[in-house]
């Protein structure tokens, strides 16, 4: 099995404009797709990523204006970590102070330096200072210099009662290997490294189950090259782990199946194909509302009911 790591992470946010301001303007990610939640078309689905929206860089949100805040707990991703070039962590610390981003002092984990911070919905994120990635391509559409721009995911950190059952899925189905332990953390990585190649499991009892809401990760998607690889993963889940996935769903930009892993986190398997340039040119990704064919007949009504997203507005600072 040639697992390649994290495809995307999807989270729940508050107002769409605030979400766009934070991720596109403050973190400098590219809005690579403006569409709706295919299962709930009255809600936006905003995709942020690198220039092309490459698998391993895609952070997506369902923004709901009046969402109740989530509660961190067992059975969820408690932290989503993004990669930045090692030399840029001082730039980011300064930027967070200047922009009023809620953040914590630098921490060390598995020998790496991390800058933990929160988005305006209280979602827990961190930047990991990674050496040797300065020359990876970066999206520089925001006011962030190329040498500091975010280079996709570093890792997700799952808070689980037990590491082993979930670890078995990561290693057997998605091609990860356990590469280290530190305190209550177990680190898994896919061969070859790169964006989205790490999952950390924080094994800790005594927490209440997580409650989904604003600032919560809704699900984590892992990469399959194509339908055949996805199918092979589905078979392995059934045969070796007794887990059944949903039927395959066409998400326009990838094709997906979903399942609840043994630690209760919602996992998805998403194909690398066809990608975000399937319905608009790469040069103008994210600029207009894109809808799947089955929703085009409702475009006029949806355009009226969805809140307008304004690029001209100044960045709104996170509430404290
Ligand atoms: Zn997804």
PDB file of N, CA and C in Angstrom, residues 185-287:
ATOM      1  N   UNK A 185       2.453  10.876  23.682  1.00  0.00           N
ATOM      2  CA  UNK A 185       2.291  11.010  22.220  1.00  0.00           C
ATOM      3  C   UNK A 185       2.915   9.831  21.482  1.00  0.00           C
ATOM      4  N   UNK A 186       2.209   9.339  20.482  1.00  0.00           N
ATOM      5  CA  UNK A 186       2.768   8.343  19.567  1.00  0.00           C
ATOM      6  C   UNK A 186       2.751   8.962  18.184  1.00  0.00           C
ATOM      7  N   UNK A 187       3.909   8.955  17.517  1.00  0.00           N
ATOM      8  CA  UNK A 187       4.001   9.586  16.195  1.00  0.00           C
ATOM      9  C   UNK A 187       4.024   8.556  15.081  1.00  0.00           C
ATOM     10  N   UNK A 188       3.198   8.782  14.073  1.00  0.00           N
ATOM     11  CA  UNK A 188       3.132   7.936  12.881  1.00  0.00           C
ATOM     12  C   UNK A 188       3.477   8.802  11.672  1.00  0.00           C
ATOM     13  N   UNK A 189       4.214   8.221  10.728  1.00  0.00           N
ATOM     14  CA  UNK A 189       4.588   8.993   9.537  1.00  0.00           C
ATOM     15  C   UNK A 189       4.543   8.107   8.296  1.00  0.00           C
ATOM     16  N   UNK A 190       4.180   8.697   7.177  1.00  0.00           N
ATOM     17  CA  UNK A 190       4.269   7.935   5.926  1.00  0.00           C
ATOM     18  C   UNK A 190       5.662   8.131   5.343  1.00  0.00           C
ATOM     19  N   UNK A 191       6.111   7.109   4.639  1.00  0.00           N
ATOM     20  CA  UNK A 191       7.432   7.135   4.021  1.00  0.00           C
ATOM     21  C   UNK A 191       7.573   8.318   3.089  1.00  0.00           C
ATOM     22  N   UNK A 192       8.743   8.923   3.101  1.00  0.00           N
ATOM     23  CA  UNK A 192       8.997   9.986   2.142  1.00  0.00           C
ATOM     24  C   UNK A 192       8.753  11.371   2.704  1.00  0.00           C
ATOM     25  N   UNK A 193       8.044  11.456   3.836  1.00  0.00           N
ATOM     26  CA  UNK A 193       7.796  12.768   4.440  1.00  0.00           C
ATOM     27  C   UNK A 193       6.937  13.630   3.548  1.00  0.00           C
ATOM     28  N   UNK A 194       7.209  14.928   3.522  1.00  0.00           N
ATOM     29  CA  UNK A 194       6.407  15.847   2.715  1.00  0.00           C
ATOM     30  C   UNK A 194       5.196  16.342   3.473  1.00  0.00           C
ATOM     31  N   UNK A 195       4.382  17.156   2.790  1.00  0.00           N
ATOM     32  CA  UNK A 195       3.232  17.764   3.451  1.00  0.00           C
ATOM     33  C   UNK A 195       2.204  16.703   3.838  1.00  0.00           C
ATOM     34  N   UNK A 196       1.718  16.803   5.053  1.00  0.00           N
ATOM     35  CA  UNK A 196       0.651  15.905   5.506  1.00  0.00           C
ATOM     36  C   UNK A 196       1.097  14.496   5.827  1.00  0.00           C
ATOM     37  N   UNK A 197       2.355  14.325   6.169  1.00  0.00           N
ATOM     38  CA  UNK A 197       2.859  12.955   6.334  1.00  0.00           C
ATOM     39  C   UNK A 197       2.858  12.454   7.774  1.00  0.00           C
ATOM     40  N   UNK A 198       2.377  13.282   8.725  1.00  0.00           N
ATOM     41  CA  UNK A 198       2.463  12.869  10.134  1.00  0.00           C
ATOM     42  C   UNK A 198       1.095  12.882  10.808  1.00  0.00           C
ATOM     43  N   UNK A 199       0.844  11.837  11.606  1.00  0.00           N
ATOM     44  CA  UNK A 199      -0.291  11.830  12.535  1.00  0.00           C
ATOM     45  C   UNK A 199       0.269  11.542  13.915  1.00  0.00           C
ATOM     46  N   UNK A 200      -0.046  12.389  14.882  1.00  0.00           N
ATOM     47  CA  UNK A 200       0.318  12.121  16.273  1.00  0.00           C
ATOM     48  C   UNK A 200      -0.938  11.689  17.010  1.00  0.00           C
ATOM     49  N   UNK A 201      -0.821  10.626  17.788  1.00  0.00           N
ATOM     50  CA  UNK A 201      -1.943  10.244  18.655  1.00  0.00           C
ATOM     51  C   UNK A 201      -1.557  10.598  20.086  1.00  0.00           C
ATOM     52  N   UNK A 202      -2.380  11.398  20.707  1.00  0.00           N
ATOM     53  CA  UNK A 202      -2.213  11.759  22.119  1.00  0.00           C
ATOM     54  C   UNK A 202      -3.121  10.819  22.893  1.00  0.00           C
ATOM     55  N   UNK A 203      -2.496   9.850  23.552  1.00  0.00           N
ATOM     56  CA  UNK A 203      -3.267   8.824  24.247  1.00  0.00           C
ATOM     57  C   UNK A 203      -3.500   9.285  25.678  1.00  0.00           C
ATOM     58  N   UNK A 204      -4.756   9.524  26.023  1.00  0.00           N
ATOM     59  CA  UNK A 204      -5.046  10.052  27.355  1.00  0.00           C
ATOM     60  C   UNK A 204      -6.467   9.699  27.752  1.00  0.00           C
ATOM     61  N   UNK A 205      -6.585   9.038  28.890  1.00  0.00           N
ATOM     62  CA  UNK A 205      -7.922   8.746  29.398  1.00  0.00           C
ATOM     63  C   UNK A 205      -8.426   9.936  30.200  1.00  0.00           C
ATOM     64  N   UNK A 206      -9.627   9.809  30.722  1.00  0.00           N
ATOM     65  CA  UNK A 206     -10.117  10.811  31.670  1.00  0.00           C
ATOM     66  C   UNK A 206     -10.706  12.062  31.064  1.00  0.00           C
ATOM     67  N   UNK A 207     -10.773  12.130  29.753  1.00  0.00           N
ATOM     68  CA  UNK A 207     -11.435  13.279  29.118  1.00  0.00           C
ATOM     69  C   UNK A 207     -12.870  12.907  28.746  1.00  0.00           C
ATOM     70  N   UNK A 208     -13.729  13.902  28.698  1.00  0.00           N
ATOM     71  CA  UNK A 208     -15.070  13.680  28.164  1.00  0.00           C
ATOM     72  C   UNK A 208     -14.959  13.530  26.649  1.00  0.00           C
ATOM     73  N   UNK A 209     -15.947  12.896  26.029  1.00  0.00           N
ATOM     74  CA  UNK A 209     -15.931  12.854  24.561  1.00  0.00           C
ATOM     75  C   UNK A 209     -16.033  14.269  23.996  1.00  0.00           C
ATOM     76  N   UNK A 210     -15.415  14.479  22.854  1.00  0.00           N
ATOM     77  CA  UNK A 210     -15.498  15.783  22.188  1.00  0.00           C
ATOM     78  C   UNK A 210     -16.932  16.063  21.783  1.00  0.00           C
ATOM     79  N   UNK A 211     -17.287  17.350  21.740  1.00  0.00           N
ATOM     80  CA  UNK A 211     -18.595  17.735  21.219  1.00  0.00           C
ATOM     81  C   UNK A 211     -18.362  18.653  20.020  1.00  0.00           C
ATOM     82  N   UNK A 212     -18.908  18.268  18.880  1.00  0.00           N
ATOM     83  CA  UNK A 212     -18.700  18.996  17.632  1.00  0.00           C
ATOM     84  C   UNK A 212     -19.331  20.385  17.692  1.00  0.00           C
ATOM     85  N   UNK A 213     -18.624  21.386  17.204  1.00  0.00           N
ATOM     86  CA  UNK A 213     -19.163  22.738  17.144  1.00  0.00           C
ATOM     87  C   UNK A 213     -18.139  23.658  16.510  1.00  0.00           C
ATOM     88  N   UNK A 214     -18.331  24.946  16.635  1.00  0.00           N
ATOM     89  CA  UNK A 214     -17.388  25.893  16.069  1.00  0.00           C
ATOM     90  C   UNK A 214     -15.981  25.628  16.581  1.00  0.00           C
ATOM     91  N   UNK A 215     -15.007  25.617  15.694  1.00  0.00           N
ATOM     92  CA  UNK A 215     -13.624  25.368  16.083  1.00  0.00           C
ATOM     93  C   UNK A 215     -13.261  23.897  16.147  1.00  0.00           C
ATOM     94  N   UNK A 216     -14.227  23.004  15.888  1.00  0.00           N
ATOM     95  CA  UNK A 216     -13.940  21.554  15.902  1.00  0.00           C
ATOM     96  C   UNK A 216     -13.539  21.074  14.512  1.00  0.00           C
ATOM     97  N   UNK A 217     -12.644  20.088  14.499  1.00  0.00           N
ATOM     98  CA  UNK A 217     -12.382  19.388  13.240  1.00  0.00           C
ATOM     99  C   UNK A 217     -13.529  18.418  13.003  1.00  0.00           C
ATOM    100  N   UNK A 218     -14.116  18.468  11.823  1.00  0.00           N
ATOM    101  CA  UNK A 218     -15.241  17.602  11.482  1.00  0.00           C
ATOM    102  C   UNK A 218     -14.745  16.237  11.013  1.00  0.00           C
ATOM    103  N   UNK A 219     -13.727  16.231  10.169  1.00  0.00           N
ATOM    104  CA  UNK A 219     -13.139  14.962   9.732  1.00  0.00           C
ATOM    105  C   UNK A 219     -11.757  15.181   9.137  1.00  0.00           C
ATOM    106  N   UNK A 220     -11.040  14.086   9.003  1.00  0.00           N
ATOM    107  CA  UNK A 220      -9.709  14.098   8.396  1.00  0.00           C
ATOM    108  C   UNK A 220      -9.736  13.157   7.206  1.00  0.00           C
ATOM    109  N   UNK A 221      -9.258  13.643   6.076  1.00  0.00           N
ATOM    110  CA  UNK A 221      -9.235  12.802   4.872  1.00  0.00           C
ATOM    111  C   UNK A 221      -7.809  12.371   4.566  1.00  0.00           C
ATOM    112  N   UNK A 222      -7.669  11.098   4.213  1.00  0.00           N
ATOM    113  CA  UNK A 222      -6.375  10.537   3.827  1.00  0.00           C
ATOM    114  C   UNK A 222      -6.354  10.285   2.327  1.00  0.00           C
ATOM    115  N   UNK A 223      -5.143  10.331   1.767  1.00  0.00           N
ATOM    116  CA  UNK A 223      -5.006  10.276   0.321  1.00  0.00           C
ATOM    117  C   UNK A 223      -5.046   8.866  -0.254  1.00  0.00           C
ATOM    118  N   UNK A 224      -5.765   8.741  -1.378  1.00  0.00           N
ATOM    119  CA  UNK A 224      -5.650   7.580  -2.250  1.00  0.00           C
ATOM    120  C   UNK A 224      -5.353   8.171  -3.627  1.00  0.00           C
ATOM    121  N   UNK A 225      -4.437   7.571  -4.367  1.00  0.00           N
ATOM    122  CA  UNK A 225      -4.071   8.133  -5.666  1.00  0.00           C
ATOM    123  C   UNK A 225      -5.291   8.213  -6.584  1.00  0.00           C
ATOM    124  N   UNK A 226      -6.084   7.159  -6.591  1.00  0.00           N
ATOM    125  CA  UNK A 226      -7.205   7.075  -7.540  1.00  0.00           C
ATOM    126  C   UNK A 226      -8.266   6.127  -6.994  1.00  0.00           C
ATOM    127  N   UNK A 227      -9.289   5.853  -7.807  1.00  0.00           N
ATOM    128  CA  UNK A 227     -10.389   4.986  -7.360  1.00  0.00           C
ATOM    129  C   UNK A 227      -9.902   3.585  -6.990  1.00  0.00           C
ATOM    130  N   UNK A 228      -8.958   3.067  -7.771  1.00  0.00           N
ATOM    131  CA  UNK A 228      -8.493   1.697  -7.518  1.00  0.00           C
ATOM    132  C   UNK A 228      -7.815   1.610  -6.154  1.00  0.00           C
ATOM    133  N   UNK A 229      -6.989   2.599  -5.836  1.00  0.00           N
ATOM    134  CA  UNK A 229      -6.307   2.565  -4.540  1.00  0.00           C
ATOM    135  C   UNK A 229      -7.318   2.757  -3.402  1.00  0.00           C
ATOM    136  N   UNK A 230      -8.295   3.629  -3.642  1.00  0.00           N
ATOM    137  CA  UNK A 230      -9.330   3.829  -2.619  1.00  0.00           C
ATOM    138  C   UNK A 230     -10.102   2.521  -2.372  1.00  0.00           C
ATOM    139  N   UNK A 231     -10.431   1.853  -3.454  1.00  0.00           N
ATOM    140  CA  UNK A 231     -11.156   0.592  -3.346  1.00  0.00           C
ATOM    141  C   UNK A 231     -10.357  -0.444  -2.571  1.00  0.00           C
ATOM    142  N   UNK A 232      -9.054  -0.486  -2.830  1.00  0.00           N
ATOM    143  CA  UNK A 232      -8.195  -1.442  -2.125  1.00  0.00           C
ATOM    144  C   UNK A 232      -8.177  -1.128  -0.625  1.00  0.00           C
ATOM    145  N   UNK A 233      -8.169   0.167  -0.283  1.00  0.00           N
ATOM    146  CA  UNK A 233      -8.186   0.557   1.131  1.00  0.00           C
ATOM    147  C   UNK A 233      -9.511   0.158   1.789  1.00  0.00           C
ATOM    148  N   UNK A 234     -10.603   0.336   1.048  1.00  0.00           N
ATOM    149  CA  UNK A 234     -11.933  -0.035   1.568  1.00  0.00           C
ATOM    150  C   UNK A 234     -11.981  -1.535   1.847  1.00  0.00           C
ATOM    151  N   UNK A 235     -11.417  -2.311   0.922  1.00  0.00           N
ATOM    152  CA  UNK A 235     -11.390  -3.776   1.110  1.00  0.00           C
ATOM    153  C   UNK A 235     -10.585  -4.162   2.338  1.00  0.00           C
ATOM    154  N   UNK A 236      -9.440  -3.517   2.496  1.00  0.00           N
ATOM    155  CA  UNK A 236      -8.570  -3.808   3.632  1.00  0.00           C
ATOM    156  C   UNK A 236      -9.261  -3.472   4.961  1.00  0.00           C
ATOM    157  N   UNK A 237      -9.973  -2.347   4.986  1.00  0.00           N
ATOM    158  CA  UNK A 237     -10.698  -1.955   6.196  1.00  0.00           C
ATOM    159  C   UNK A 237     -11.715  -3.026   6.580  1.00  0.00           C
ATOM    160  N   UNK A 238     -12.401  -3.566   5.574  1.00  0.00           N
ATOM    161  CA  UNK A 238     -13.421  -4.580   5.829  1.00  0.00           C
ATOM    162  C   UNK A 238     -12.782  -5.896   6.261  1.00  0.00           C
ATOM    163  N   UNK A 239     -11.800  -6.336   5.484  1.00  0.00           N
ATOM    164  CA  UNK A 239     -11.219  -7.662   5.717  1.00  0.00           C
ATOM    165  C   UNK A 239     -10.380  -7.721   6.988  1.00  0.00           C
ATOM    166  N   UNK A 240      -9.558  -6.710   7.224  1.00  0.00           N
ATOM    167  CA  UNK A 240      -8.611  -6.780   8.341  1.00  0.00           C
ATOM    168  C   UNK A 240      -9.121  -6.109   9.612  1.00  0.00           C
ATOM    169  N   UNK A 241     -10.113  -5.229   9.490  1.00  0.00           N
ATOM    170  CA  UNK A 241     -10.518  -4.449  10.666  1.00  0.00           C
ATOM    171  C   UNK A 241     -12.023  -4.477  10.917  1.00  0.00           C
ATOM    172  N   UNK A 242     -12.768  -5.164  10.064  1.00  0.00           N
ATOM    173  CA  UNK A 242     -14.216  -5.257  10.248  1.00  0.00           C
ATOM    174  C   UNK A 242     -14.923  -3.915  10.169  1.00  0.00           C
ATOM    175  N   UNK A 243     -14.355  -2.976   9.413  1.00  0.00           N
ATOM    176  CA  UNK A 243     -14.953  -1.635   9.301  1.00  0.00           C
ATOM    177  C   UNK A 243     -15.551  -1.448   7.913  1.00  0.00           C
ATOM    178  N   UNK A 244     -16.797  -0.992   7.890  1.00  0.00           N
ATOM    179  CA  UNK A 244     -17.449  -0.698   6.607  1.00  0.00           C
ATOM    180  C   UNK A 244     -17.471   0.808   6.384  1.00  0.00           C
ATOM    181  N   UNK A 245     -17.183   1.209   5.174  1.00  0.00           N
ATOM    182  CA  UNK A 245     -17.222   2.634   4.835  1.00  0.00           C
ATOM    183  C   UNK A 245     -18.582   2.955   4.206  1.00  0.00           C
ATOM    184  N   UNK A 246     -18.842   4.233   3.998  1.00  0.00           N
ATOM    185  CA  UNK A 246     -20.003   4.635   3.211  1.00  0.00           C
ATOM    186  C   UNK A 246     -19.736   4.238   1.760  1.00  0.00           C
ATOM    187  N   UNK A 247     -20.749   4.356   0.919  1.00  0.00           N
ATOM    188  CA  UNK A 247     -20.520   4.211  -0.516  1.00  0.00           C
ATOM    189  C   UNK A 247     -19.688   5.411  -0.981  1.00  0.00           C
ATOM    190  N   UNK A 248     -19.088   5.288  -2.172  1.00  0.00           N
ATOM    191  CA  UNK A 248     -18.266   6.391  -2.662  1.00  0.00           C
ATOM    192  C   UNK A 248     -19.142   7.595  -3.028  1.00  0.00           C
ATOM    193  N   UNK A 249     -18.722   8.784  -2.597  1.00  0.00           N
ATOM    194  CA  UNK A 249     -19.438  10.025  -2.909  1.00  0.00           C
ATOM    195  C   UNK A 249     -18.562  10.898  -3.814  1.00  0.00           C
ATOM    196  N   UNK A 250     -19.199  11.465  -4.847  1.00  0.00           N
ATOM    197  CA  UNK A 250     -18.456  12.310  -5.769  1.00  0.00           C
ATOM    198  C   UNK A 250     -18.437  13.734  -5.232  1.00  0.00           C
ATOM    199  N   UNK A 251     -17.282  14.192  -4.783  1.00  0.00           N
ATOM    200  CA  UNK A 251     -17.146  15.543  -4.239  1.00  0.00           C
ATOM    201  C   UNK A 251     -16.619  16.530  -5.277  1.00  0.00           C
ATOM    202  N   UNK A 252     -16.753  16.185  -6.548  1.00  0.00           N
ATOM    203  CA  UNK A 252     -16.349  17.033  -7.678  1.00  0.00           C
ATOM    204  C   UNK A 252     -14.836  17.144  -7.832  1.00  0.00           C
ATOM    205  N   UNK A 253     -14.120  17.435  -6.757  1.00  0.00           N
ATOM    206  CA  UNK A 253     -12.671  17.671  -6.803  1.00  0.00           C
ATOM    207  C   UNK A 253     -11.900  16.436  -6.363  1.00  0.00           C
ATOM    208  N   UNK A 254     -12.617  15.491  -5.770  1.00  0.00           N
ATOM    209  CA  UNK A 254     -12.072  14.187  -5.354  1.00  0.00           C
ATOM    210  C   UNK A 254     -13.270  13.280  -5.120  1.00  0.00           C
ATOM    211  N   UNK A 255     -13.007  11.978  -4.994  1.00  0.00           N
ATOM    212  CA  UNK A 255     -14.090  11.026  -4.717  1.00  0.00           C
ATOM    213  C   UNK A 255     -13.800  10.343  -3.389  1.00  0.00           C
ATOM    214  N   UNK A 256     -14.829  10.241  -2.552  1.00  0.00           N
ATOM    215  CA  UNK A 256     -14.595   9.942  -1.143  1.00  0.00           C
ATOM    216  C   UNK A 256     -15.456   8.832  -0.576  1.00  0.00           C
ATOM    217  N   UNK A 257     -14.901   8.148   0.411  1.00  0.00           N
ATOM    218  CA  UNK A 257     -15.679   7.282   1.300  1.00  0.00           C
ATOM    219  C   UNK A 257     -15.363   7.723   2.730  1.00  0.00           C
ATOM    220  N   UNK A 258     -16.259   7.413   3.640  1.00  0.00           N
ATOM    221  CA  UNK A 258     -16.128   7.857   5.034  1.00  0.00           C
ATOM    222  C   UNK A 258     -16.313   6.678   5.975  1.00  0.00           C
ATOM    223  N   UNK A 259     -15.644   6.739   7.102  1.00  0.00           N
ATOM    224  CA  UNK A 259     -15.880   5.743   8.159  1.00  0.00           C
ATOM    225  C   UNK A 259     -15.471   6.319   9.506  1.00  0.00           C
ATOM    226  N   UNK A 260     -16.034   5.767  10.551  1.00  0.00           N
ATOM    227  CA  UNK A 260     -15.703   6.159  11.919  1.00  0.00           C
ATOM    228  C   UNK A 260     -14.596   5.209  12.379  1.00  0.00           C
ATOM    229  N   UNK A 261     -13.409   5.731  12.660  1.00  0.00           N
ATOM    230  CA  UNK A 261     -12.306   4.843  13.072  1.00  0.00           C
ATOM    231  C   UNK A 261     -12.519   4.414  14.540  1.00  0.00           C
ATOM    232  N   UNK A 262     -11.742   3.428  15.030  1.00  0.00           N
ATOM    233  CA  UNK A 262     -12.037   2.867  16.361  1.00  0.00           C
ATOM    234  C   UNK A 262     -12.002   3.895  17.502  1.00  0.00           C
ATOM    235  N   UNK A 263     -11.269   4.976  17.341  1.00  0.00           N
ATOM    236  CA  UNK A 263     -11.214   6.016  18.368  1.00  0.00           C
ATOM    237  C   UNK A 263     -12.301   7.071  18.204  1.00  0.00           C
ATOM    238  N   UNK A 264     -13.225   6.854  17.260  1.00  0.00           N
ATOM    239  CA  UNK A 264     -14.412   7.685  17.014  1.00  0.00           C
ATOM    240  C   UNK A 264     -14.175   8.934  16.172  1.00  0.00           C
ATOM    241  N   UNK A 265     -12.971   9.116  15.639  1.00  0.00           N
ATOM    242  CA  UNK A 265     -12.756  10.251  14.729  1.00  0.00           C
ATOM    243  C   UNK A 265     -13.317   9.868  13.364  1.00  0.00           C
ATOM    244  N   UNK A 266     -13.984  10.833  12.702  1.00  0.00           N
ATOM    245  CA  UNK A 266     -14.502  10.569  11.361  1.00  0.00           C
ATOM    246  C   UNK A 266     -13.341  10.677  10.365  1.00  0.00           C
ATOM    247  N   UNK A 267     -13.048   9.568   9.696  1.00  0.00           N
ATOM    248  CA  UNK A 267     -12.002   9.519   8.676  1.00  0.00           C
ATOM    249  C   UNK A 267     -12.669   9.459   7.303  1.00  0.00           C
ATOM    250  N   UNK A 268     -11.966  10.013   6.332  1.00  0.00           N
ATOM    251  CA  UNK A 268     -12.389   9.967   4.935  1.00  0.00           C
ATOM    252  C   UNK A 268     -11.207   9.461   4.128  1.00  0.00           C
ATOM    253  N   UNK A 269     -11.481   8.783   3.040  1.00  0.00           N
ATOM    254  CA  UNK A 269     -10.427   8.493   2.051  1.00  0.00           C
ATOM    255  C   UNK A 269     -10.811   9.287   0.815  1.00  0.00           C
ATOM    256  N   UNK A 270      -9.897  10.135   0.321  1.00  0.00           N
ATOM    257  CA  UNK A 270     -10.197  11.006  -0.817  1.00  0.00           C
ATOM    258  C   UNK A 270      -9.150  10.777  -1.904  1.00  0.00           C
ATOM    259  N   UNK A 271      -9.615  10.717  -3.145  1.00  0.00           N
ATOM    260  CA  UNK A 271      -8.683  10.509  -4.257  1.00  0.00           C
ATOM    261  C   UNK A 271      -7.936  11.810  -4.575  1.00  0.00           C
ATOM    262  N   UNK A 272      -6.702  11.676  -5.063  1.00  0.00           N
ATOM    263  CA  UNK A 272      -5.933  12.846  -5.516  1.00  0.00           C
ATOM    264  C   UNK A 272      -6.551  13.455  -6.775  1.00  0.00           C
ATOM    265  N   UNK A 273      -7.288  12.647  -7.511  1.00  0.00           N
ATOM    266  CA  UNK A 273      -7.889  13.118  -8.763  1.00  0.00           C
ATOM    267  C   UNK A 273      -9.370  13.421  -8.576  1.00  0.00           C
ATOM    268  N   UNK A 274      -9.961  14.374  -9.342  1.00  0.00           N
ATOM    269  CA  UNK A 274      -9.324  15.145 -10.425  1.00  0.00           C
ATOM    270  C   UNK A 274      -8.674  16.452  -9.962  1.00  0.00           C
ATOM    271  N   UNK A 275      -8.936  16.934  -8.769  1.00  0.00           N
ATOM    272  CA  UNK A 275      -8.318  18.181  -8.293  1.00  0.00           C
ATOM    273  C   UNK A 275      -9.176  19.400  -8.577  1.00  0.00           C
ATOM    274  N   UNK A 276      -8.697  20.559  -8.143  1.00  0.00           N
ATOM    275  CA  UNK A 276      -9.524  21.773  -8.104  1.00  0.00           C
ATOM    276  C   UNK A 276      -9.641  22.505  -9.440  1.00  0.00           C
ATOM    277  N   UNK A 277      -8.784  22.179 -10.402  1.00  0.00           N
ATOM    278  CA  UNK A 277      -8.853  22.858 -11.695  1.00  0.00           C
ATOM    279  C   UNK A 277      -9.875  22.197 -12.615  1.00  0.00           C
ATOM    280  N   UNK A 278     -10.687  21.292 -12.069  1.00  0.00           N
ATOM    281  CA  UNK A 278     -11.634  20.553 -12.899  1.00  0.00           C
ATOM    282  C   UNK A 278     -12.786  21.443 -13.383  1.00  0.00           C
ATOM    283  N   UNK A 279     -13.116  22.520 -12.633  1.00  0.00           N
ATOM    284  CA  UNK A 279     -14.245  23.362 -13.048  1.00  0.00           C
ATOM    285  C   UNK A 279     -13.924  24.855 -13.133  1.00  0.00           C
ATOM    286  N   UNK A 280     -12.655  25.227 -13.002  1.00  0.00           N
ATOM    287  CA  UNK A 280     -12.249  26.624 -13.224  1.00  0.00           C
ATOM    288  C   UNK A 280     -10.733  26.640 -13.414  1.00  0.00           C
ATOM    289  N   UNK A 281     -10.206  27.656 -14.126  1.00  0.00           N
ATOM    290  CA  UNK A 281      -8.762  27.670 -14.381  1.00  0.00           C
ATOM    291  C   UNK A 281      -7.968  27.862 -13.098  1.00  0.00           C
ATOM    292  N   UNK A 282      -6.771  27.293 -13.071  1.00  0.00           N
ATOM    293  CA  UNK A 282      -5.907  27.389 -11.897  1.00  0.00           C
ATOM    294  C   UNK A 282      -5.652  28.850 -11.518  1.00  0.00           C
ATOM    295  N   UNK A 283      -5.556  29.716 -12.521  1.00  0.00           N
ATOM    296  CA  UNK A 283      -5.221  31.128 -12.263  1.00  0.00           C
ATOM    297  C   UNK A 283      -6.302  31.847 -11.473  1.00  0.00           C
ATOM    298  N   UNK A 284      -7.550  31.393 -11.583  1.00  0.00           N
ATOM    299  CA  UNK A 284      -8.657  32.106 -10.930  1.00  0.00           C
ATOM    300  C   UNK A 284      -9.396  31.225  -9.920  1.00  0.00           C
ATOM    301  N   UNK A 285      -8.719  30.232  -9.391  1.00  0.00           N
ATOM    302  CA  UNK A 285      -9.347  29.347  -8.405  1.00  0.00           C
ATOM    303  C   UNK A 285      -9.960  30.160  -7.267  1.00  0.00           C
ATOM    304  N   UNK A 286     -11.162  29.775  -6.867  1.00  0.00           N
ATOM    305  CA  UNK A 286     -11.775  30.366  -5.672  1.00  0.00           C
ATOM    306  C   UNK A 286     -12.473  31.694  -5.877  1.00  0.00           C
ATOM    307  N   UNK A 287     -12.428  32.234  -7.094  1.00  0.00           N
ATOM    308  CA  UNK A 287     -12.977  33.588  -7.277  1.00  0.00           C
ATOM    309  C   UNK A 287     -14.490  33.615  -7.445  1.00  0.00           C
TER     310      UNK A 287
END
